[in-house]
Amino acid sequence: QVQLAESGGGLVQAGGSLRLSCAASESFFSLLAMSWYRQAPGKQLELVASIIGGGSTNYADSVKGRFTISRDSAKNTVYLQMNSLKPEDTAVYYCKAVSARADVYWGPGTQVTVSS
């Protein structure tokens, strides 16, 4: 059972930056992919960014050029650097891990609020 713990959320003004962290209880070598999702009030869960075993990354069009996903394998941690934040980025951000056996794990989420 992989446990994920997000941190780094908070309140920031539009145009500001935040860095989210997601620490996994297992080595990344046993995880196929790590992703960040978000869910705004009244909206569906949305994939924000993902990074797979080889290091390839993928982003939602709405965050391309502003957000960067990265990982530190030594710390079993994946990051989401969020720059030029907009009010529409306000959401609960969730970390998701997929194991090599295709088991899926979710963190409890961290709130990001961007004020205008």
N, CA, C and O atoms as a printed pandas DataFrame, in Angstrom:
     atom_number atom_name residue_name chain_id  residue_number  x_coord  y_coord  z_coord
0              1         N          GLN        A               1    0.855   -1.187    0.000
1              2        CA          GLN        A               1    0.000    0.000    0.000
2              3         C          GLN        A               1    0.898    1.247    0.000
3              4         O          GLN        A               1    1.649    1.487    0.945
4              5         N          VAL        A               2    0.802    2.026   -1.074
5              6        CA          VAL        A               2    1.591    3.256   -1.171
6              7         C          VAL        A               2    0.811    4.381   -0.504
7              8         O          VAL        A               2   -0.383    4.546   -0.751
8              9         N          GLN        A               3    1.473    5.137    0.323
9             10        CA          GLN        A               3    0.850    6.302    0.941
10            11         C          GLN        A               3    1.464    7.561    0.349
11            12         O          GLN        A               3    2.677    7.656    0.163
12            13         N          LEU        A               4    0.596    8.524    0.059
13            14        CA          LEU        A               4    1.021    9.780   -0.540
14            15         C          LEU        A               4    0.618   10.928    0.382
15            16         O          LEU        A               4   -0.462   10.918    0.974
16            17         N          ALA        A               5    1.495   11.907    0.492
17            18        CA          ALA        A               5    1.207   13.061    1.333
18            19         C          ALA        A               5    1.569   14.329    0.589
19            20         O          ALA        A               5    2.739   14.585    0.304
20            21         N          GLU        A               6    0.545   15.129    0.275
21            22        CA          GLU        A               6    0.776   16.401   -0.410
22            23         C          GLU        A               6    1.022   17.513    0.611
23            24         O          GLU        A               6    0.559   17.453    1.750
24            25         N          SER        A               7    1.759   18.521    0.168
25            26        CA          SER        A               7    1.976   19.714    0.978
26            27         C          SER        A               7    2.287   20.870    0.052
27            28         O          SER        A               7    2.563   20.677   -1.132
28            29         N          GLY        A               8    2.242   22.073    0.600
29            30        CA          GLY        A               8    2.619   23.246   -0.171
30            31         C          GLY        A               8    1.477   24.106   -0.650
31            32         O          GLY        A               8    1.701   25.172   -1.224
32            33         N          GLY        A               9    0.255   23.663   -0.425
33            34        CA          GLY        A               9   -0.880   24.491   -0.835
34            35         C          GLY        A               9   -1.018   25.720    0.042
35            36         O          GLY        A               9   -0.342   25.853    1.062
36            37         N          GLY        A              10   -1.909   26.625   -0.373
37            38        CA          GLY        A              10   -2.130   27.826    0.412
38            39         C          GLY        A              10   -2.839   28.885   -0.389
39            40         O          GLY        A              10   -3.408   28.618   -1.448
40            41         N          LEU        A              11   -2.795   30.093    0.134
41            42        CA          LEU        A              11   -3.433   31.247   -0.498
42            43         C          LEU        A              11   -2.360   32.124   -1.122
43            44         O          LEU        A              11   -1.367   32.460   -0.476
44            45         N          VAL        A              12   -2.562   32.493   -2.382
45            46        CA          VAL        A              12   -1.599   33.321   -3.087
46            47         C          VAL        A              12   -2.351   34.284   -3.992
47            48         O          VAL        A              12   -3.458   33.991   -4.444
48            49         N          GLN        A              13   -1.745   35.427   -4.251
49            50        CA          GLN        A              13   -2.374   36.380   -5.161
50            51         C          GLN        A              13   -2.134   35.981   -6.611
51            52         O          GLN        A              13   -1.160   35.296   -6.923
52            53         N          ALA        A              14   -3.011   36.406   -7.476
53            54        CA          ALA        A              14   -2.846   36.143   -8.900
54            55         C          ALA        A              14   -1.479   36.643   -9.361
55            56         O          ALA        A              14   -1.036   37.727   -8.982
56            57         N          GLY        A              15   -0.825   35.831  -10.183
57            58        CA          GLY        A              15    0.516   36.148  -10.640
58            59         C          GLY        A              15    1.614   35.553   -9.771
59            60         O          GLY        A              15    2.786   35.557  -10.148
60            61         N          GLY        A              16    1.234   35.046   -8.618
61            62        CA          GLY        A              16    2.209   34.473   -7.703
62            63         C          GLY        A              16    2.558   33.037   -8.018
63            64         O          GLY        A              16    2.131   32.484   -9.032
64            65         N          SER        A              17    3.341   32.442   -7.135
65            66        CA          SER        A              17    3.825   31.077   -7.347
66            67         C          SER        A              17    3.646   30.243   -6.089
67            68         O          SER        A              17    3.645   30.758   -4.971
68            69         N          LEU        A              18    3.497   28.954   -6.300
69            70        CA          LEU        A              18    3.493   27.968   -5.219
70            71         C          LEU        A              18    4.190   26.717   -5.724
71            72         O          LEU        A              18    4.204   26.442   -6.924
72            73         N          ARG        A              19    4.764   25.968   -4.806
73            74        CA          ARG        A              19    5.317   24.664   -5.163
74            75         C          ARG        A              19    4.669   23.605   -4.291
75            76         O          ARG        A              19    4.773   23.635   -3.065
76            77         N          LEU        A              20    4.001   22.676   -4.944
77            78        CA          LEU        A              20    3.398   21.547   -4.245
78            79         C          LEU        A              20    4.370   20.381   -4.213
79            80         O          LEU        A              20    5.146   20.169   -5.145
80            81         N          SER        A              21    4.314   19.637   -3.128
81            82        CA          SER        A              21    5.141   18.441   -2.983
82            83         C          SER        A              21    4.242   17.246   -2.691
83            84         O          SER        A              21    3.199   17.368   -2.049
84            85         N          CYS        A              22    4.672   16.102   -3.175
85            86        CA          CYS        A              22    3.955   14.851   -2.894
86            87         C          CYS        A              22    5.000   13.807   -2.538
87            88         O          CYS        A              22    5.774   13.371   -3.390
88            89         N          ALA        A              23    5.014   13.416   -1.284
89            90        CA          ALA        A              23    5.975   12.422   -0.819
90            91         C          ALA        A              23    5.311   11.045   -0.821
91            92         O          ALA        A              23    4.218   10.860   -0.285
92            93         N          ALA        A              24    5.997   10.090   -1.437
93            94        CA          ALA        A              24    5.489    8.714   -1.515
94            95         C          ALA        A              24    6.201    7.831   -0.499
95            96         O          ALA        A              24    7.370    8.042   -0.175
96            97         N          SER        A              25    5.471    6.842   -0.009
97            98        CA          SER        A              25    6.040    5.954    1.009
98            99         C          SER        A              25    6.892    4.851    0.397
99           100         O          SER        A              25    7.548    4.096    1.114
100          101         N          GLU        A              26    6.880    4.756   -0.954
101          102        CA          GLU        A              26    7.685    3.742   -1.624
102          103         C          GLU        A              26    8.593    4.381   -2.651
103          104         O          GLU        A              26    8.363    5.502   -3.105
104          105         N          SER        A              27    9.621    3.650   -3.003
105          106        CA          SER        A              27   10.556    4.133   -4.011
106          107         C          SER        A              27    9.854    4.305   -5.355
107          108         O          SER        A              27    8.953    3.544   -5.709
108          109         N          PHE        A              28   10.284    5.313   -6.081
109          110        CA          PHE        A              28    9.732    5.557   -7.398
110          111         C          PHE        A              28   10.013    4.401   -8.355
111          112         O          PHE        A              28    9.358    4.271   -9.389
112          113         N          PHE        A              29   10.981    3.572   -8.007
113          114        CA          PHE        A              29   11.291    2.460   -8.907
114          115         C          PHE        A              29   10.134    1.473   -8.996
115          116         O          PHE        A              29   10.039    0.704   -9.953
116          117         N          SER        A              30    9.246    1.495   -7.986
117          118        CA          SER        A              30    8.092    0.594   -8.009
118          119         C          SER        A              30    6.848    1.290   -8.554
119          120         O          SER        A              30    5.779    0.684   -8.633
120          121         N          LEU        A              31    6.984    2.559   -8.930
121          122        CA          LEU        A              31    5.838    3.329   -9.402
122          123         C          LEU        A              31    6.000    3.638  -10.882
123          124         O          LEU        A              31    7.059    4.072  -11.335
124          125         N          LEU        A              32    4.925    3.405  -11.621
125          126        CA          LEU        A              32    4.971    3.597  -13.069
126          127         C          LEU        A              32    4.844    5.069  -13.438
127          128         O          LEU        A              32    5.530    5.551  -14.340
128          129         N          ALA        A              33    3.971    5.775  -12.743
129          130        CA          ALA        A              33    3.714    7.168  -13.077
130          131         C          ALA        A              33    3.221    7.916  -11.848
131          132         O          ALA        A              33    2.604    7.348  -10.947
132          133         N          MET        A              34    3.516    9.211  -11.845
133          134        CA          MET        A              34    3.022   10.104  -10.796
134          135         C          MET        A              34    2.322   11.258  -11.489
135          136         O          MET        A              34    2.794   11.760  -12.509
136          137         N          SER        A              35    1.199   11.674  -10.933
137          138        CA          SER        A              35    0.425   12.732  -11.566
138          139         C          SER        A              35   -0.133   13.689  -10.526
139          140         O          SER        A              35   -0.278   13.355   -9.350
140          141         N          TRP        A              36   -0.441   14.890  -11.000
141          142        CA          TRP        A              36   -1.197   15.862  -10.211
142          143         C          TRP        A              36   -2.538   16.081  -10.898
143          144         O          TRP        A              36   -2.607   16.297  -12.108
144          145         N          TYR        A              37   -3.589   16.021  -10.112
145          146        CA          TYR        A              37   -4.938   16.329  -10.562
146          147         C          TYR        A              37   -5.454   17.485   -9.710
147          148         O          TYR        A              37   -4.893   17.796   -8.659
148          149         N          ARG        A              38   -6.511   18.104  -10.170
149          150        CA          ARG        A              38   -7.160   19.129   -9.361
150          151         C          ARG        A              38   -8.666   19.082   -9.565
151          152         O          ARG        A              38   -9.161   18.639  -10.601
152          153         N          GLN        A              39   -9.370   19.548   -8.560
153          154        CA          GLN        A              39  -10.817   19.637   -8.649
154          155         C          GLN        A              39  -11.276   20.945   -8.036
155          156         O          GLN        A              39  -11.117   21.186   -6.840
156          157         N          ALA        A              40  -11.847   21.780   -8.883
157          158        CA          ALA        A              40  -12.412   23.044   -8.440
158          159         C          ALA        A              40  -13.857   22.827   -8.006
159          160         O          ALA        A              40  -14.488   21.859   -8.431
160          161         N          PRO        A              41  -14.384   23.708   -7.172
161          162        CA          PRO        A              41  -15.760   23.546   -6.707
162          163         C          PRO        A              41  -16.739   23.446   -7.874
163          164         O          PRO        A              41  -16.737   24.293   -8.768
164          165         N          GLY        A              42  -17.562   22.425   -7.863
165          166        CA          GLY        A              42  -18.568   22.255   -8.892
166          167         C          GLY        A              42  -18.046   21.740  -10.218
167          168         O          GLY        A              42  -18.798   21.652  -11.188
168          169         N          LYS        A              43  -16.766   21.399  -10.274
169          170        CA          LYS        A              43  -16.183   20.930  -11.532
170          171         C          LYS        A              43  -15.641   19.520  -11.386
171          172         O          LYS        A              43  -15.466   19.011  -10.279
172          173         N          GLN        A              44  -15.378   18.899  -12.533
173          174        CA          GLN        A              44  -14.854   17.538  -12.522
174          175         C          GLN        A              44  -13.363   17.533  -12.221
175          176         O          GLN        A              44  -12.667   18.538  -12.361
176          177         N          LEU        A              45  -12.913   16.383  -11.809
177          178        CA          LEU        A              45  -11.489   16.184  -11.577
178          179         C          LEU        A              45  -10.734   16.344  -12.893
179          180         O          LEU        A              45  -11.144   15.810  -13.923
180          181         N          GLU        A              46   -9.643   17.076  -12.848
181          182        CA          GLU        A              46   -8.892   17.388  -14.065
182          183         C          GLU        A              46   -7.433   16.997  -13.910
183          184         O          GLU        A              46   -6.809   17.296  -12.892
184          185         N          LEU        A              47   -6.883   16.322  -14.931
185          186        CA          LEU        A              47   -5.457   16.009  -14.930
186          187         C          LEU        A              47   -4.671   17.290  -15.201
187          188         O          LEU        A              47   -4.926   17.984  -16.186
188          189         N          VAL        A              48   -3.728   17.596  -14.336
189          190        CA          VAL        A              48   -2.921   18.800  -14.478
190          191         C          VAL        A              48   -1.583   18.477  -15.139
191          192         O          VAL        A              48   -1.196   19.116  -16.117
192          193         N          ALA        A              49   -0.881   17.483  -14.601
193          194        CA          ALA        A              49    0.438   17.126  -15.126
194          195         C          ALA        A              49    0.793   15.719  -14.673
195          196         O          ALA        A              49    0.328   15.247  -13.636
196          197         N          SER        A              50    1.615   15.066  -15.460
197          198        CA          SER        A              50    2.061   13.734  -15.095
198          199         C          SER        A              50    3.502   13.530  -15.511
199          200         O          SER        A              50    4.002   14.186  -16.426
200          201         N          ILE        A              51    4.166   12.602  -14.820
201          202        CA          ILE        A              51    5.539   12.233  -15.153
202          203         C          ILE        A              51    5.634   10.721  -15.033
203          204         O          ILE        A              51    5.230   10.135  -14.029
204          205         N          ILE        A              52    6.177   10.100  -16.075
205          206        CA          ILE        A              52    6.250    8.646  -16.073
206          207         C          ILE        A              52    7.672    8.192  -15.802
207          208         O          ILE        A              52    8.589    9.005  -15.686
208          209         N          GLY        A              53    7.842    6.872  -15.703
209          210        CA          GLY        A              53    9.096    6.308  -15.257
210          211         C          GLY        A              53   10.334    6.846  -15.966
211          212         O          GLY        A              53   11.355    7.114  -15.333
212          213         N          GLY        A              54   10.233    7.003  -17.293
213          214        CA          GLY        A              54   11.389    7.465  -18.041
214          215         C          GLY        A              54   11.659    8.948  -17.913
215          216         O          GLY        A              54   12.678    9.443  -18.393
216          217         N          GLY        A              55   10.748    9.660  -17.266
217          218        CA          GLY        A              55   10.923   11.097  -17.096
218          219         C          GLY        A              55   10.103   11.941  -18.046
219          220         O          GLY        A              55   10.151   13.169  -17.975
220          221         N          SER        A              56    9.348   11.310  -18.939
221          222        CA          SER        A              56    8.500   12.074  -19.852
222          223         C          SER        A              56    7.389   12.764  -19.068
223          224         O          SER        A              56    6.869   12.218  -18.095
224          225         N          THR        A              57    7.039   13.948  -19.495
225          226        CA          THR        A              57    6.020   14.731  -18.802
226          227         C          THR        A              57    4.876   15.079  -19.741
227          228         O          THR        A              57    5.026   15.094  -20.963
228          229         N          ASN        A              58    3.733   15.356  -19.136
229          230        CA          ASN        A              58    2.545   15.724  -19.895
230          231         C          ASN        A              58    1.783   16.769  -19.090
231          232         O          ASN        A              58    1.707   16.682  -17.864
232          233         N          TYR        A              59    1.217   17.760  -19.783
233          234        CA          TYR        A              59    0.518   18.846  -19.108
234          235         C          TYR        A              59   -0.829   19.117  -19.741
235          236         O          TYR        A              59   -1.025   18.913  -20.939
236          237         N          ALA        A              60   -1.750   19.580  -18.921
237          238        CA          ALA        A              60   -3.010   20.088  -19.452
238          239         C          ALA        A              60   -2.718   21.377  -20.204
239          240         O          ALA        A              60   -1.818   22.128  -19.830
240          241         N          ASP        A              61   -3.471   21.631  -21.257
241          242        CA          ASP        A              61   -3.241   22.846  -22.044
242          243         C          ASP        A              61   -3.356   24.103  -21.188
243          244         O          ASP        A              61   -2.662   25.090  -21.432
244          245         N          SER        A              62   -4.217   24.064  -20.203
245          246        CA          SER        A              62   -4.475   25.249  -19.382
246          247         C          SER        A              62   -3.291   25.635  -18.499
247          248         O          SER        A              62   -3.250   26.752  -17.984
248          249         N          VAL        A              63   -2.329   24.730  -18.315
249          250        CA          VAL        A              63   -1.195   25.038  -17.436
250          251         C          VAL        A              63    0.146   25.008  -18.156
251          252         O          VAL        A              63    1.177   25.313  -17.555
252          253         N          LYS        A              64    0.146   24.648  -19.428
253          254        CA          LYS        A              64    1.411   24.585  -20.180
254          255         C          LYS        A              64    2.103   25.939  -20.155
255          256         O          LYS        A              64    1.488   26.983  -20.373
256          257         N          GLY        A              65    3.395   25.889  -19.883
257          258        CA          GLY        A              65    4.184   27.115  -19.835
258          259         C          GLY        A              65    4.164   27.800  -18.481
259          260         O          GLY        A              65    4.940   28.724  -18.238
260          261         N          ARG        A              66    3.276   27.350  -17.593
261          262        CA          ARG        A              66    3.190   27.967  -16.259
262          263         C          ARG        A              66    3.547   26.969  -15.152
263          264         O          ARG        A              66    4.148   27.344  -14.145
264          265         N          PHE        A              67    3.178   25.709  -15.340
265          266        CA          PHE        A              67    3.425   24.677  -14.326
266          267         C          PHE        A              67    4.530   23.739  -14.799
267          268         O          PHE        A              67    4.682   23.485  -15.994
268          269         N          THR        A              68    5.295   23.231  -13.840
269          270        CA          THR        A              68    6.329   22.258  -14.151
270          271         C          THR        A              68    6.287   21.124  -13.139
271          272         O          THR        A              68    6.334   21.357  -11.931
272          273         N          ILE        A              69    6.198   19.894  -13.637
273          274        CA          ILE        A              69    6.245   18.725  -12.766
274          275         C          ILE        A              69    7.660   18.168  -12.782
275          276         O          ILE        A              69    8.305   18.110  -13.829
276          277         N          SER        A              70    8.130   17.764  -11.624
277          278        CA          SER        A              70    9.468   17.190  -11.530
278          279         C          SER        A              70    9.487   16.191  -10.382
279          280         O          SER        A              70    8.530   16.093   -9.614
280          281         N          ARG        A              71   10.572   15.461  -10.275
281          282        CA          ARG        A              71   10.647   14.470   -9.192
282          283         C          ARG        A              71   12.064   14.391   -8.655
283          284         O          ARG        A              71   13.036   14.689   -9.350
284          285         N          ASP        A              72   12.151   13.984   -7.409
285          286        CA          ASP        A              72   13.423   13.718   -6.765
286          287         C          ASP        A              72   13.352   12.269   -6.304
287          288         O          ASP        A              72   12.752   11.965   -5.273
288          289         N          SER        A              73   13.964   11.385   -7.067
289          290        CA          SER        A              73   13.861    9.957   -6.761
290          291         C          SER        A              73   14.506    9.611   -5.433
291          292         O          SER        A              73   14.071    8.676   -4.761
292          293         N          ALA        A              74   15.527   10.340   -5.047
293          294        CA          ALA        A              74   16.193   10.057   -3.776
294          295         C          ALA        A              74   15.273   10.329   -2.595
295          296         O          ALA        A              74   15.405    9.717   -1.535
296          297         N          LYS        A              75   14.330   11.264   -2.792
297          298        CA          LYS        A              75   13.399   11.618   -1.722
298          299         C          LYS        A              75   12.011   11.039   -1.953
299          300         O          LYS        A              75   11.098   11.281   -1.165
300          301         N          ASN        A              76   11.847   10.273   -3.037
301          302        CA          ASN        A              76   10.527    9.712   -3.376
302          303         C          ASN        A              76    9.459   10.802   -3.396
303          304         O          ASN        A              76    8.346   10.609   -2.907
304          305         N          THR        A              77    9.813   11.935   -3.963
305          306        CA          THR        A              77    8.936   13.099   -3.945
306          307         C          THR        A              77    8.766   13.653   -5.346
307          308         O          THR        A              77    9.726   13.760   -6.108
308          309         N          VAL        A              78    7.541   14.000   -5.674
309          310        CA          VAL        A              78    7.249   14.675   -6.925
310          311         C          VAL        A              78    6.757   16.081   -6.600
311          312         O          VAL        A              78    6.069   16.301   -5.603
312          313         N          TYR        A              79    7.122   17.021   -7.457
313          314        CA          TYR        A              79    6.798   18.419   -7.219
314          315         C          TYR        A              79    5.942   18.970   -8.352
315          316         O          TYR        A              79    5.964   18.471   -9.478
316          317         N          LEU        A              80    5.198   19.997   -8.025
317          318        CA          LEU        A              80    4.490   20.764   -9.040
318          319         C          LEU        A              80    4.787   22.238   -8.786
319          320         O          LEU        A              80    4.231   22.843   -7.870
320          321         N          GLN        A              81    5.659   22.803   -9.598
321          322        CA          GLN        A              81    5.962   24.227   -9.512
322          323         C          GLN        A              81    4.909   24.981  -10.304
323          324         O          GLN        A              81    4.740   24.744  -11.500
324          325         N          MET        A              82    4.210   25.874   -9.654
325          326        CA          MET        A              82    3.115   26.609  -10.283
326          327         C          MET        A              82    3.460   28.090  -10.286
327          328         O          MET        A              82    3.563   28.719   -9.232
328          329         N          ASN        A              83    3.636   28.633  -11.469
329          330        CA          ASN        A              83    3.958   30.054  -11.630
330          331         C          ASN        A              83    2.810   30.773  -12.346
331          332         O          ASN        A              83    1.947   30.140  -12.954
332          333         N          SER        A              84    2.819   32.084  -12.263
333          334        CA          SER        A              84    1.801   32.900  -12.931
334          335         C          SER        A              84    0.401   32.379  -12.630
335          336         O          SER        A              84   -0.418   32.197  -13.531
336          337         N          LEU        A              85    0.147   32.147  -11.373
337          338        CA          LEU        A              85   -1.132   31.563  -10.974
338          339         C          LEU        A              85   -2.299   32.497  -11.274
339          340         O          LEU        A              85   -2.189   33.720  -11.190
340          341         N          LYS        A              86   -3.417   31.875  -11.627
341          342        CA          LYS        A              86   -4.633   32.598  -11.968
342          343         C          LYS        A              86   -5.755   32.166  -11.014
343          344         O          LYS        A              86   -5.702   31.074  -10.450
344          345         N          PRO        A              87   -6.755   33.011  -10.837
345          346        CA          PRO        A              87   -7.879   32.611   -9.974
346          347         C          PRO        A              87   -8.505   31.282  -10.396
347          348         O          PRO        A              87   -8.993   30.527   -9.555
348          349         N          GLU        A              88   -8.490   31.002  -11.683
349          350        CA          GLU        A              88   -9.085   29.739  -12.153
350          351         C          GLU        A              88   -8.228   28.518  -11.824
351          352         O          GLU        A              88   -8.634   27.386  -12.085
352          353         N          ASP        A              89   -7.057   28.742  -11.257
353          354        CA          ASP        A              89   -6.251   27.602  -10.769
354          355         C          ASP        A              89   -6.684   27.173   -9.375
355          356         O          ASP        A              89   -6.202   26.166   -8.857
356          357         N          THR        A              90   -7.590   27.931   -8.765
357          358        CA          THR        A              90   -8.079   27.583   -7.439
358          359         C          THR        A              90   -8.764   26.225   -7.465
359          360         O          THR        A              90   -9.688   25.996   -8.246
360          361         N          ALA        A              91   -8.297   25.324   -6.597
361          362        CA          ALA        A              91   -8.825   23.957   -6.572
362          363         C          ALA        A              91   -8.143   23.186   -5.442
363          364         O          ALA        A              91   -7.182   23.654   -4.831
364          365         N          VAL        A              92   -8.664   22.009   -5.192
365          366        CA          VAL        A              92   -7.931   21.053   -4.361
366          367         C          VAL        A              92   -7.061   20.241   -5.305
367          368         O          VAL        A              92   -7.544   19.687   -6.293
368          369         N          TYR        A              93   -5.782   20.177   -4.994
369          370        CA          TYR        A              93   -4.826   19.467   -5.834
370          371         C          TYR        A              93   -4.497   18.117   -5.189
371          372         O          TYR        A              93   -4.181   18.028   -4.003
372          373         N          TYR        A              94   -4.582   17.071   -6.016
373          374        CA          TYR        A              94   -4.359   15.708   -5.556
374          375         C          TYR        A              94   -3.173   15.089   -6.280
375          376         O          TYR        A              94   -2.961   15.314   -7.471
376          377         N          CYS        A              95   -2.420   14.317   -5.542
377          378        CA          CYS        A              95   -1.329   13.539   -6.103
378          379         C          CYS        A              95   -1.823   12.113   -6.341
379          380         O          CYS        A              95   -2.537   11.552   -5.511
380          381         N          LYS        A              96   -1.447   11.540   -7.457
381          382        CA          LYS        A              96   -1.848   10.178   -7.809
382          383         C          LYS        A              96   -0.627    9.391   -8.228
383          384         O          LYS        A              96    0.237    9.894   -8.946
384          385         N          ALA        A              97   -0.562    8.155   -7.773
385          386        CA          ALA        A              97    0.530    7.262   -8.167
386          387         C          ALA        A              97   -0.056    5.988   -8.761
387          388         O          ALA        A              97   -1.069    5.471   -8.290
388          389         N          VAL        A              98    0.595    5.502   -9.792
389          390        CA          VAL        A              98    0.211    4.231  -10.400
390          391         C          VAL        A              98    1.409    3.303  -10.303
391          392         O          VAL        A              98    2.503    3.630  -10.763
392          393         N          SER        A              99    1.189    2.137   -9.699
393          394        CA          SER        A              99    2.294    1.200   -9.526
394          395         C          SER        A              99    2.518    0.401  -10.809
395          396         O          SER        A              99    1.716    0.446  -11.741
396          397         N          ALA        A             100    3.616   -0.321  -10.828
397          398        CA          ALA        A             100    3.924   -1.163  -11.981
398          399         C          ALA        A             100    2.878   -2.274  -12.150
399          400         O          ALA        A             100    2.739   -2.846  -13.231
400          401         N          ARG        A             101    2.144   -2.573  -11.063
401          402        CA          ARG        A             101    1.061   -3.570  -11.151
402          403         C          ARG        A             101   -0.278   -2.907  -11.460
403          404         O          ARG        A             101   -1.324   -3.555  -11.410
404          405         N          ALA        A             102   -0.242   -1.636  -11.776
405          406        CA          ALA        A             102   -1.443   -0.870  -12.132
406          407         C          ALA        A             102   -2.352   -0.584  -10.941
407          408         O          ALA        A             102   -3.529   -0.272  -11.126
408          409         N          ASP        A             103   -1.825   -0.687   -9.725
409          410        CA          ASP        A             103   -2.577   -0.227   -8.560
410          411         C          ASP        A             103   -2.538    1.298   -8.540
411          412         O          ASP        A             103   -1.524    1.904   -8.888
412          413         N          VAL        A             104   -3.641    1.912   -8.135
413          414        CA          VAL        A             104   -3.748    3.371   -8.140
414          415         C          VAL        A             104   -3.883    3.869   -6.703
415          416         O          VAL        A             104   -4.651    3.325   -5.910
416          417         N          TYR        A             105   -3.129    4.902   -6.391
417          418        CA          TYR        A             105   -3.148    5.480   -5.046
418          419         C          TYR        A             105   -3.339    6.984   -5.154
419          420         O          TYR        A             105   -2.853    7.612   -6.095
420          421         N          TRP        A             106   -4.044    7.557   -4.192
421          422        CA          TRP        A             106   -4.309    8.990   -4.146
422          423         C          TRP        A             106   -3.909    9.568   -2.802
423          424         O          TRP        A             106   -4.033    8.920   -1.763
424          425         N          GLY        A             107   -3.428   10.800   -2.844
425          426        CA          GLY        A             107   -3.201   11.531   -1.622
426          427         C          GLY        A             107   -4.488   12.207   -1.175
427          428         O          GLY        A             107   -5.467   12.217   -1.921
428          429         N          PRO        A             108   -4.507   12.775    0.034
429          430        CA          PRO        A             108   -5.717   13.416    0.563
430          431         C          PRO        A             108   -6.022   14.769   -0.051
431          432         O          PRO        A             108   -7.135   15.274    0.095
432          433         N          GLY        A             109   -5.053   15.365   -0.737
433          434        CA          GLY        A             109   -5.272   16.645   -1.390
434          435         C          GLY        A             109   -4.769   17.824   -0.575
435          436         O          GLY        A             109   -4.640   17.762    0.647
436          437         N          THR        A             110   -4.488   18.907   -1.305
437          438        CA          THR        A             110   -4.073   20.152   -0.668
438          439         C          THR        A             110   -4.760   21.304   -1.386
439          440         O          THR        A             110   -4.829   21.320   -2.615
440          441         N          GLN        A             111   -5.267   22.263   -0.628
441          442        CA          GLN        A             111   -6.040   23.361   -1.192
442          443         C          GLN        A             111   -5.109   24.449   -1.725
443          444         O          GLN        A             111   -4.168   24.867   -1.050
444          445         N          VAL        A             112   -5.387   24.892   -2.936
445          446        CA          VAL        A             112   -4.714   26.044   -3.530
446          447         C          VAL        A             112   -5.784   27.086   -3.834
447          448         O          VAL        A             112   -6.749   26.809   -4.546
448          449         N          THR        A             113   -5.604   28.278   -3.292
449          450        CA          THR        A             113   -6.547   29.365   -3.530
450          451         C          THR        A             113   -5.782   30.556   -4.092
451          452         O          THR        A             113   -4.818   31.031   -3.492
452          453         N          VAL        A             114   -6.227   31.029   -5.249
453          454        CA          VAL        A             114   -5.588   32.163   -5.907
454          455         C          VAL        A             114   -6.571   33.326   -5.900
455          456         O          VAL        A             114   -7.653   33.238   -6.479
456          457         N          SER        A             115   -6.193   34.401   -5.250
457          458        CA          SER        A             115   -7.071   35.568   -5.163
458          459         C          SER        A             115   -6.780   36.537   -6.296
459          460         O          SER        A             115   -5.647   36.657   -6.761
460          461         N          SER        A             116   -7.806   37.211   -6.720
461          462        CA          SER        A             116   -7.655   38.158   -7.841
462          463         C          SER        A             116   -7.293   39.551   -7.355
463          464         O          SER        A             116   -7.130   40.464   -8.165
